[in-house]
Amino acid sequence: MTGADRLHARAVRLLDSSGAFARPWMREAFRTVPRHAFVPDTVWVWHAEDDRYHPLSRADDEERWAELVHHPTEPVVTQVDDGYPALTDGTGELPTSSMSATNAVLTTLAATDPEPGSRVLHIGTGTGYDSALLCERVGGANLVTIEVDRSLADAARERLRRLGHRPRVVCGNGEFGQRQDAPYDRVLCTASLSRVPLTWIGQCAPGGRIVAPWKTTFQPAGLAVLTVDTDRRSASGRFGMPLTFMDLRGRRRPGNPLPRVYSAGRWEESRYGTATLPPDFLDDFHARFTLGLWLPGVHATRTPTPDGSPAWWLTTDTSWAYLCAGETFQWGPRDLAEEAEQAYNWWLQEGEPEVFDFGLTVDGEGQRTWLREADRTVG
Ligand SMILES: C[S@@+](CC[C@H](N)C(=O)[O-])C[C@H]1O[C@@H](n2cnc3c(N)ncnc32)[C@H](O)[C@@H]1O
């Protein structure tokens, strides 16, 4: 048994004892598929000192590599900057592919929960690891998995083959699905998005399920679990467990505009006010998810004051607000502090709903988020 095998066996035991396997088939699949067989020899590790991703080679530090691979709650970054590390010293800026964290894999698989023989469309193959788990459940002939990056798609196909799985691994933009193999009973997307493509609904069987991490600029994503209507023109359902995934390529949101719109001069010009909002109002994940629905396109950044008290920046391309200890400083045409206060008060009046109380409906008219009932639109 290699060190990686031992860590794999230990991970199975730990996950088992913490009840992480929501279904017996998931435990079996997780035990059977060696997670480390899906990770390239070079992975990328974020360093806080320079805020960059540095390569870590298996040959240089086998033990560290194996520990990263079998970490229960952290993803392993397997590609940066779409395969071309952005910085001249060979380090990278943006993680663009990863093997998802074990807990995220198990959460998405439990939500997808295909039957043996279900037809599954998976978007965001990455390393091929969760495709292998799906193959264990539905059989390779029933899985189509799409990866936008050719080198990643080829590597995943090869790893799956070595373990005896032969799903259809397609290199392409998963937003278009794969019509020729439709209809699917399940669509699982393992990259986050802010709009669920209608195409997936049309490619599902009636009653099929779509599972996708859906997020606003406030982050992280609520896992949308949607049931496709009998006419295959709409899909609707509640949000599940919040998860963080990287964005679909082509749908990457622009970074936080704060460095572009803030300047010391604008701070001098800013409007001063007071707020009834508690300074830690966005520390509560459920409040943050709710405000993300009410303030689309607004970015939130936590920047504690020098004495460590909570404080938040809210930013758009043209406005910012800094909220701390009952005070607000604002610049630009929008009154973001007031908007946040209204949304937060709505959240309080509604009894502090959790992300699980909200839902999403997608149809030909667009998409709508709602609270508790599909006709109570929010945002
Ligand atoms: C979080 S990683 C996938 C993790 C994968 N589930 C695993 O554990 O290996 C997301 C993947 O989605 C891929 N991706 C991004 N946009 C895509 C798109 N439009 N169509 C298909 N794949 C896409 C990325 O290249 C990346 O490999």
CSV table of C-alpha atoms and ligand atoms in Angstrom, one decimal:
chain,number,residue,atom,x,y,z
A,1,MET,CA,0.0,0.0,0.0
A,2,THR,CA,1.4,3.4,-1.0
A,3,GLY,CA,1.2,6.5,1.2
A,4,ALA,CA,-1.5,7.8,-1.1
A,5,ASP,CA,-3.5,4.6,-0.7
A,6,ARG,CA,-3.2,4.8,3.1
A,7,LEU,CA,-4.5,8.4,3.0
A,8,HIS,CA,-7.3,7.4,0.8
A,9,ALA,CA,-8.3,4.6,3.2
A,10,ARG,CA,-8.1,7.0,6.1
A,11,ALA,CA,-10.3,9.5,4.3
A,12,VAL,CA,-12.9,6.8,3.7
A,13,ARG,CA,-12.9,6.0,7.5
A,14,LEU,CA,-13.1,9.6,8.5
A,15,LEU,CA,-15.9,10.4,6.1
A,16,ASP,CA,-17.8,7.3,7.1
A,17,SER,CA,-17.6,8.2,10.8
A,18,SER,CA,-18.8,11.7,10.1
A,19,GLY,CA,-21.8,10.5,8.1
A,20,ALA,CA,-20.5,12.2,5.0
A,21,PHE,CA,-21.8,9.5,2.7
A,22,ALA,CA,-25.5,10.4,2.2
A,23,ARG,CA,-26.2,7.3,0.2
A,24,PRO,CA,-24.5,3.8,0.4
A,25,TRP,CA,-23.6,4.0,-3.3
A,26,MET,CA,-21.5,7.1,-2.7
A,27,ARG,CA,-19.5,5.3,0.0
A,28,GLU,CA,-18.9,2.4,-2.3
A,29,ALA,CA,-17.9,4.6,-5.3
A,30,PHE,CA,-15.6,6.8,-3.1
A,31,ARG,CA,-13.9,3.7,-1.7
A,32,THR,CA,-13.4,2.1,-5.2
A,33,VAL,CA,-12.1,5.1,-7.0
A,34,PRO,CA,-8.6,6.2,-6.0
A,35,ARG,CA,-8.8,9.9,-5.7
A,36,HIS,CA,-5.0,10.3,-6.2
A,37,ALA,CA,-5.2,8.6,-9.6
A,38,PHE,CA,-7.0,11.7,-10.9
A,39,VAL,CA,-4.5,14.4,-9.9
A,40,PRO,CA,-1.6,15.5,-12.1
A,41,ASP,CA,1.9,15.4,-10.8
A,42,THR,CA,2.0,19.2,-10.5
A,43,VAL,CA,-0.6,20.9,-8.4
A,44,TRP,CA,-0.8,24.6,-7.5
A,45,VAL,CA,-0.7,26.0,-4.0
A,46,TRP,CA,-1.7,29.5,-3.0
A,47,HIS,CA,0.9,31.5,-1.0
A,48,ALA,CA,-0.5,34.3,1.2
A,49,GLU,CA,2.8,36.2,1.1
A,50,ASP,CA,2.6,37.1,-2.6
A,51,ASP,CA,-1.1,36.1,-3.3
A,52,ARG,CA,0.0,33.8,-6.1
A,53,TYR,CA,-0.2,30.1,-6.9
A,54,HIS,CA,3.1,28.2,-6.8
A,55,PRO,CA,3.6,24.8,-8.5
A,56,LEU,CA,4.2,21.8,-6.2
A,57,SER,CA,5.6,18.8,-7.8
A,58,ARG,CA,4.8,15.3,-6.6
A,59,ALA,CA,8.4,14.3,-7.3
A,60,ASP,CA,9.7,17.1,-5.0
A,61,ASP,CA,7.3,16.4,-2.1
A,62,GLU,CA,5.3,13.2,-2.4
A,63,GLU,CA,3.9,13.4,1.1
A,64,ARG,CA,2.6,17.0,0.8
A,65,TRP,CA,1.2,16.2,-2.6
A,66,ALA,CA,-0.8,13.2,-1.2
A,67,GLU,CA,-2.0,15.2,1.8
A,68,LEU,CA,-3.3,18.0,-0.4
A,69,VAL,CA,-5.1,15.4,-2.6
A,70,HIS,CA,-6.8,13.7,0.3
A,71,HIS,CA,-7.7,16.8,2.2
A,72,PRO,CA,-11.4,16.5,3.2
A,73,THR,CA,-12.5,20.1,2.7
A,74,GLU,CA,-10.0,21.8,0.4
A,75,PRO,CA,-9.9,21.6,-3.4
A,76,VAL,CA,-6.6,20.8,-5.2
A,77,VAL,CA,-5.8,23.4,-7.8
A,78,THR,CA,-4.7,21.5,-11.0
A,79,GLN,CA,-4.5,24.4,-13.5
A,80,VAL,CA,-3.9,28.1,-13.3
A,81,ASP,CA,-4.5,30.9,-15.8
A,82,ASP,CA,-6.1,28.5,-18.3
A,83,GLY,CA,-2.9,26.4,-18.5
A,84,TYR,CA,-0.5,29.4,-19.1
A,85,PRO,CA,0.8,30.7,-15.7
A,86,ALA,CA,0.4,34.4,-15.9
A,87,LEU,CA,3.6,35.5,-14.2
A,88,THR,CA,7.1,35.4,-15.5
A,89,ASP,CA,8.5,33.5,-12.6
A,90,GLY,CA,6.1,30.6,-13.4
A,91,THR,CA,3.6,31.3,-10.7
A,92,GLY,CA,-0.1,31.8,-11.4
A,93,GLU,CA,-2.9,34.3,-10.6
A,94,LEU,CA,-6.2,32.6,-11.2
A,95,PRO,CA,-7.1,29.0,-10.5
A,96,THR,CA,-8.9,27.7,-13.6
A,97,SER,CA,-9.3,24.0,-12.8
A,98,SER,CA,-9.2,21.9,-9.7
A,99,MET,CA,-10.2,18.6,-8.2
A,100,SER,CA,-13.1,19.7,-6.1
A,101,ALA,CA,-12.9,19.3,-2.4
A,102,THR,CA,-14.2,16.0,-1.1
A,103,ASN,CA,-17.1,17.5,0.8
A,104,ALA,CA,-18.1,19.5,-2.3
A,105,VAL,CA,-18.0,16.4,-4.5
A,106,LEU,CA,-20.1,14.4,-2.0
A,107,THR,CA,-22.6,17.3,-1.6
A,108,THR,CA,-23.1,17.7,-5.4
A,109,LEU,CA,-23.4,13.9,-5.9
A,110,ALA,CA,-25.9,13.5,-3.1
A,111,ALA,CA,-28.0,16.3,-4.7
A,112,THR,CA,-27.7,14.7,-8.1
A,113,ASP,CA,-28.4,11.2,-6.8
A,114,PRO,CA,-28.8,9.3,-10.1
A,115,GLU,CA,-30.2,5.8,-10.2
A,116,PRO,CA,-28.2,3.0,-11.7
A,117,GLY,CA,-28.7,3.4,-15.5
A,118,SER,CA,-29.8,7.1,-15.3
A,119,ARG,CA,-28.6,9.2,-18.2
A,120,VAL,CA,-26.3,11.9,-16.8
A,121,LEU,CA,-24.8,15.1,-18.4
A,122,HIS,CA,-21.9,16.4,-16.4
A,123,ILE,CA,-20.4,19.9,-17.1
A,124,GLY,CA,-16.9,20.7,-15.9
A,125,THR,CA,-15.0,17.4,-16.1
A,126,GLY,CA,-11.8,18.8,-14.7
A,127,THR,CA,-9.7,15.9,-13.5
A,128,GLY,CA,-12.4,13.4,-14.3
A,129,TYR,CA,-12.7,12.3,-10.6
A,130,ASP,CA,-16.4,12.9,-10.1
A,131,SER,CA,-17.0,11.5,-13.6
A,132,ALA,CA,-15.5,8.3,-12.3
A,133,LEU,CA,-17.7,8.3,-9.2
A,134,LEU,CA,-20.7,8.8,-11.5
A,135,CYS,CA,-19.6,6.0,-13.8
A,136,GLU,CA,-19.5,3.7,-10.7
A,137,ARG,CA,-23.2,4.5,-10.2
A,138,VAL,CA,-24.7,4.9,-13.7
A,139,GLY,CA,-22.2,3.0,-15.9
A,140,GLY,CA,-19.9,4.8,-18.4
A,141,ALA,CA,-22.3,4.3,-21.3
A,142,ASN,CA,-24.8,6.6,-19.5
A,143,LEU,CA,-22.5,9.5,-18.8
A,144,VAL,CA,-21.6,12.4,-21.0
A,145,THR,CA,-19.0,14.7,-19.4
A,146,ILE,CA,-18.0,18.0,-21.0
A,147,GLU,CA,-14.8,20.0,-20.4
A,148,VAL,CA,-14.0,23.2,-22.1
A,149,ASP,CA,-10.2,22.8,-22.0
A,150,ARG,CA,-8.9,20.3,-24.5
A,151,SER,CA,-5.8,19.2,-22.6
A,152,LEU,CA,-7.9,18.7,-19.4
A,153,ALA,CA,-10.5,16.7,-21.3
A,154,ASP,CA,-7.9,14.5,-22.9
A,155,ALA,CA,-6.1,13.8,-19.6
A,156,ALA,CA,-9.4,13.0,-17.8
A,157,ARG,CA,-10.5,10.7,-20.6
A,158,GLU,CA,-7.2,8.8,-20.3
A,159,ARG,CA,-7.4,8.5,-16.5
A,160,LEU,CA,-11.0,7.2,-16.8
A,161,ARG,CA,-9.9,4.6,-19.3
A,162,ARG,CA,-7.1,3.4,-17.1
A,163,LEU,CA,-9.7,2.6,-14.5
A,164,GLY,CA,-11.9,0.9,-17.1
A,165,HIS,CA,-14.5,3.7,-17.5
A,166,ARG,CA,-15.5,4.8,-21.0
A,167,PRO,CA,-18.0,7.7,-20.7
A,168,ARG,CA,-18.3,10.1,-23.6
A,169,VAL,CA,-15.7,12.9,-22.7
A,170,VAL,CA,-16.5,15.9,-24.9
A,171,CYS,CA,-14.3,18.9,-25.3
A,172,GLY,CA,-16.6,21.9,-25.6
A,173,ASN,CA,-18.7,24.6,-24.0
A,174,GLY,CA,-20.9,22.7,-21.6
A,175,GLU,CA,-23.4,25.6,-21.6
A,176,PHE,CA,-24.7,24.1,-24.9
A,177,GLY,CA,-25.1,20.6,-23.4
A,178,GLN,CA,-24.8,17.7,-25.8
A,179,ARG,CA,-27.9,17.4,-27.8
A,180,GLN,CA,-27.1,14.1,-29.6
A,181,ASP,CA,-27.1,12.1,-26.4
A,182,ALA,CA,-30.2,13.8,-24.8
A,183,PRO,CA,-32.5,13.4,-23.0
A,184,TYR,CA,-30.8,13.2,-19.6
A,185,ASP,CA,-32.2,12.3,-16.3
A,186,ARG,CA,-29.6,14.4,-14.5
A,187,VAL,CA,-27.5,17.4,-15.4
A,188,LEU,CA,-24.7,18.2,-12.9
A,189,CYS,CA,-22.5,21.3,-13.4
A,190,THR,CA,-19.4,21.5,-11.3
A,191,ALA,CA,-18.5,25.1,-12.2
A,192,SER,CA,-20.5,28.0,-10.8
A,193,LEU,CA,-22.8,30.2,-12.9
A,194,SER,CA,-25.3,33.0,-12.4
A,195,ARG,CA,-27.7,31.9,-15.2
A,196,VAL,CA,-28.8,28.4,-15.8
A,197,PRO,CA,-28.9,27.8,-19.6
A,198,LEU,CA,-32.3,27.0,-21.0
A,199,THR,CA,-30.5,24.4,-23.3
A,200,TRP,CA,-30.0,22.1,-20.3
A,201,ILE,CA,-33.8,22.1,-19.6
A,202,GLY,CA,-34.6,21.2,-23.2
A,203,GLN,CA,-32.1,18.4,-23.0
A,204,CYS,CA,-33.6,16.9,-19.9
A,205,ALA,CA,-36.3,14.2,-19.6
A,206,PRO,CA,-39.5,15.4,-18.0
A,207,GLY,CA,-39.0,15.3,-14.2
A,208,GLY,CA,-35.2,15.4,-14.7
A,209,ARG,CA,-33.0,17.2,-12.3
A,210,ILE,CA,-30.4,20.0,-12.8
A,211,VAL,CA,-27.8,20.6,-10.1
A,212,ALA,CA,-25.7,23.7,-10.4
A,213,PRO,CA,-23.8,26.0,-8.0
A,214,TRP,CA,-25.6,29.4,-8.6
A,215,LYS,CA,-24.1,32.6,-7.4
A,216,THR,CA,-24.4,36.3,-7.3
A,217,THR,CA,-21.5,38.7,-6.9
A,218,PHE,CA,-21.9,38.4,-3.1
A,219,GLN,CA,-20.7,34.7,-3.2
A,220,PRO,CA,-20.5,31.9,-2.4
A,221,ALA,CA,-23.0,29.9,-4.4
A,222,GLY,CA,-26.2,28.2,-3.3
A,223,LEU,CA,-26.5,24.8,-4.9
A,224,ALA,CA,-29.6,25.1,-7.2
A,225,VAL,CA,-31.4,21.8,-7.4
A,226,LEU,CA,-34.1,22.2,-10.1
A,227,THR,CA,-36.7,19.8,-11.3
A,228,VAL,CA,-37.6,20.0,-15.0
A,229,ASP,CA,-41.3,20.4,-15.8
A,230,THR,CA,-43.2,17.9,-17.8
A,231,ASP,CA,-43.2,20.1,-20.9
A,232,ARG,CA,-39.4,20.6,-20.6
A,233,ARG,CA,-39.7,24.3,-20.9
A,234,SER,CA,-39.0,25.3,-17.3
A,235,ALA,CA,-37.2,24.1,-14.2
A,236,SER,CA,-37.7,25.1,-10.6
A,237,GLY,CA,-36.5,24.2,-7.2
A,238,ARG,CA,-34.9,25.3,-3.9
A,239,PHE,CA,-31.3,26.0,-3.1
A,240,GLY,CA,-29.2,23.5,-1.2
A,241,MET,CA,-25.9,23.7,0.5
A,242,PRO,CA,-23.7,26.7,-0.2
A,243,LEU,CA,-20.6,25.7,-2.1
A,244,THR,CA,-17.7,27.6,-3.7
A,245,PHE,CA,-16.7,26.6,-7.3
A,246,MET,CA,-14.8,28.4,-9.9
A,247,ASP,CA,-16.8,30.1,-12.6
A,248,LEU,CA,-17.7,28.6,-16.0
A,249,ARG,CA,-15.2,29.8,-18.5
A,250,GLY,CA,-16.8,32.5,-20.6
A,251,ARG,CA,-19.0,33.5,-17.6
A,252,ARG,CA,-16.2,34.7,-15.4
A,253,ARG,CA,-17.4,37.7,-13.6
A,254,PRO,CA,-15.1,40.7,-13.6
A,255,GLY,CA,-13.1,41.1,-10.5
A,256,ASN,CA,-14.1,43.3,-7.6
A,257,PRO,CA,-14.1,46.9,-9.0
A,258,LEU,CA,-13.0,48.4,-5.6
A,259,PRO,CA,-9.4,49.1,-6.6
A,260,ARG,CA,-10.6,50.8,-9.7
A,261,VAL,CA,-13.3,53.0,-8.2
A,262,TYR,CA,-11.7,53.9,-4.8
A,263,SER,CA,-9.0,56.5,-4.4
A,264,ALA,CA,-7.9,58.6,-1.4
A,265,GLY,CA,-9.3,61.6,-3.2
A,266,ARG,CA,-12.7,60.0,-3.4
A,267,TRP,CA,-12.5,59.1,0.2
A,268,GLU,CA,-12.1,62.9,1.0
A,269,GLU,CA,-15.1,63.6,-1.2
A,270,SER,CA,-17.3,60.9,0.2
A,271,ARG,CA,-20.7,61.5,1.8
A,272,TYR,CA,-20.8,60.7,5.5
A,273,GLY,CA,-23.9,59.1,7.1
A,274,THR,CA,-25.1,56.8,9.8
A,275,ALA,CA,-26.6,53.3,9.5
A,276,THR,CA,-28.7,51.1,11.7
A,277,LEU,CA,-27.1,48.1,10.1
A,278,PRO,CA,-25.0,46.1,12.5
A,279,PRO,CA,-21.4,46.2,11.3
A,280,ASP,CA,-21.2,42.4,11.0
A,281,PHE,CA,-24.5,42.2,8.9
A,282,LEU,CA,-22.9,40.3,6.1
A,283,ASP,CA,-21.0,37.8,8.3
A,284,ASP,CA,-24.2,35.7,8.4
A,285,PHE,CA,-24.1,33.6,5.3
A,286,HIS,CA,-27.9,33.6,4.9
A,287,ALA,CA,-28.1,37.4,5.1
A,288,ARG,CA,-25.3,37.6,2.6
A,289,PHE,CA,-27.0,35.3,0.2
A,290,THR,CA,-30.2,37.3,0.5
A,291,LEU,CA,-28.5,40.7,-0.1
A,292,GLY,CA,-26.9,39.2,-3.1
A,293,LEU,CA,-30.3,38.6,-4.6
A,294,TRP,CA,-31.4,42.2,-3.8
A,295,LEU,CA,-28.2,43.9,-5.0
A,296,PRO,CA,-27.3,42.1,-8.2
A,297,GLY,CA,-23.8,43.1,-9.6
A,298,VAL,CA,-22.7,44.6,-6.2
A,299,HIS,CA,-19.5,43.3,-4.8
A,300,ALA,CA,-19.0,42.9,-1.0
A,301,THR,CA,-15.6,42.9,0.6
A,302,ARG,CA,-14.9,42.4,4.3
A,303,THR,CA,-12.2,44.7,5.5
A,304,PRO,CA,-12.0,44.9,9.3
A,305,THR,CA,-11.1,48.2,10.8
A,306,PRO,CA,-7.5,48.6,12.2
A,307,ASP,CA,-8.9,47.6,15.7
A,308,GLY,CA,-10.3,44.4,14.2
A,309,SER,CA,-14.0,45.4,14.1
A,310,PRO,CA,-16.1,44.1,11.2
A,311,ALA,CA,-16.6,46.5,8.3
A,312,TRP,CA,-17.7,46.0,4.7
A,313,TRP,CA,-17.2,47.6,1.4
A,314,LEU,CA,-20.0,47.5,-1.2
A,315,THR,CA,-18.9,48.3,-4.7
A,316,THR,CA,-20.1,48.7,-8.2
A,317,ASP,CA,-18.3,50.2,-11.3
A,318,THR,CA,-19.5,53.6,-10.3
A,319,SER,CA,-20.2,53.7,-6.6
A,320,TRP,CA,-18.9,52.5,-3.3
A,321,ALA,CA,-20.0,52.4,0.3
A,322,TYR,CA,-17.9,51.7,3.4
A,323,LEU,CA,-19.9,50.6,6.4
A,324,CYS,CA,-18.4,50.3,9.8
A,325,ALA,CA,-19.7,50.6,13.4
A,326,GLY,CA,-22.9,52.4,12.5
A,327,GLU,CA,-21.1,54.9,10.1
A,328,THR,CA,-21.2,55.0,6.4
A,329,PHE,CA,-18.9,56.7,3.8
A,330,GLN,CA,-20.1,56.7,0.3
A,331,TRP,CA,-19.1,57.9,-3.1
A,332,GLY,CA,-20.8,57.7,-6.5
A,333,PRO,CA,-24.4,58.0,-7.6
A,334,ARG,CA,-25.8,55.0,-5.8
A,335,ASP,CA,-26.8,55.0,-2.2
A,336,LEU,CA,-25.5,51.4,-1.6
A,337,ALA,CA,-25.8,51.7,2.2
A,338,GLU,CA,-29.4,52.6,2.0
A,339,GLU,CA,-30.1,49.8,-0.5
A,340,ALA,CA,-28.3,47.3,1.7
A,341,GLU,CA,-30.2,48.5,4.8
A,342,GLN,CA,-33.5,48.0,3.0
A,343,ALA,CA,-32.6,44.5,1.9
A,344,TYR,CA,-31.3,43.6,5.3
A,345,ASN,CA,-34.5,44.9,7.0
A,346,TRP,CA,-36.5,42.8,4.5
A,347,TRP,CA,-34.5,39.8,5.6
A,348,LEU,CA,-35.2,40.5,9.3
A,349,GLN,CA,-38.9,41.1,8.6
A,350,GLU,CA,-39.1,37.8,6.8
A,351,GLY,CA,-37.8,36.0,9.8
A,352,GLU,CA,-34.1,35.7,8.7
A,353,PRO,CA,-34.7,33.1,6.0
A,354,GLU,CA,-31.9,30.7,5.2
A,355,VAL,CA,-30.5,30.0,1.8
A,356,PHE,CA,-32.6,26.8,1.8
A,357,ASP,CA,-35.8,28.8,2.0
A,358,PHE,CA,-35.1,30.4,-1.4
A,359,GLY,CA,-35.6,28.9,-4.8
A,360,LEU,CA,-35.0,29.5,-8.5
A,361,THR,CA,-37.3,29.2,-11.5
A,362,VAL,CA,-35.8,29.2,-15.0
A,363,ASP,CA,-38.0,29.4,-18.2
A,364,GLY,CA,-38.2,31.1,-21.5
A,365,GLU,CA,-38.8,34.5,-19.8
A,366,GLY,CA,-35.5,34.3,-17.9
A,367,GLN,CA,-34.9,33.3,-14.3
A,368,ARG,CA,-36.5,34.4,-11.0
A,369,THR,CA,-35.4,33.8,-7.4
A,370,TRP,CA,-38.2,33.5,-4.9
A,371,LEU,CA,-38.8,33.0,-1.2
A,372,ARG,CA,-40.6,29.8,0.0
A,373,GLU,CA,-43.2,29.9,-2.8
A,374,ALA,CA,-42.5,30.2,-6.5
A,375,ASP,CA,-44.8,33.2,-6.8
A,376,ARG,CA,-43.0,35.3,-4.1
A,377,THR,CA,-40.3,36.7,-6.3
A,378,VAL,CA,-37.3,38.3,-4.6
A,379,GLY,CA,-34.9,40.8,-6.1
B,1,LIG,C1,-14.0,23.1,-10.4
B,1,LIG,S1,-13.3,22.5,-11.8
B,1,LIG,C2,-14.0,20.8,-12.0
B,1,LIG,C3,-13.9,19.9,-10.9
B,1,LIG,C4,-14.2,18.5,-11.3
B,1,LIG,N1,-15.5,18.3,-10.8
B,1,LIG,C5,-13.2,17.6,-10.5
B,1,LIG,O1,-13.3,17.4,-9.3
B,1,LIG,O2,-12.2,17.4,-11.1
B,1,LIG,C6,-14.3,23.2,-13.1
B,1,LIG,C7,-14.0,22.8,-14.5
B,1,LIG,O3,-15.0,23.3,-15.3
B,1,LIG,C8,-14.4,23.5,-16.6
B,1,LIG,N2,-15.2,24.5,-17.3
B,1,LIG,C9,-15.3,25.8,-17.1
B,1,LIG,N3,-16.2,26.3,-18.0
B,1,LIG,C10,-16.7,25.3,-18.7
B,1,LIG,C11,-17.6,25.2,-19.8
B,1,LIG,N4,-18.2,26.3,-20.2
B,1,LIG,N5,-17.9,24.0,-20.3
B,1,LIG,C12,-17.3,22.9,-19.8
B,1,LIG,N6,-16.3,22.9,-18.8
B,1,LIG,C13,-16.0,24.1,-18.3
B,1,LIG,C14,-13.0,24.1,-16.1
B,1,LIG,O4,-12.1,24.1,-17.2
B,1,LIG,C15,-12.7,23.2,-15.0
B,1,LIG,O5,-11.9,22.1,-15.4
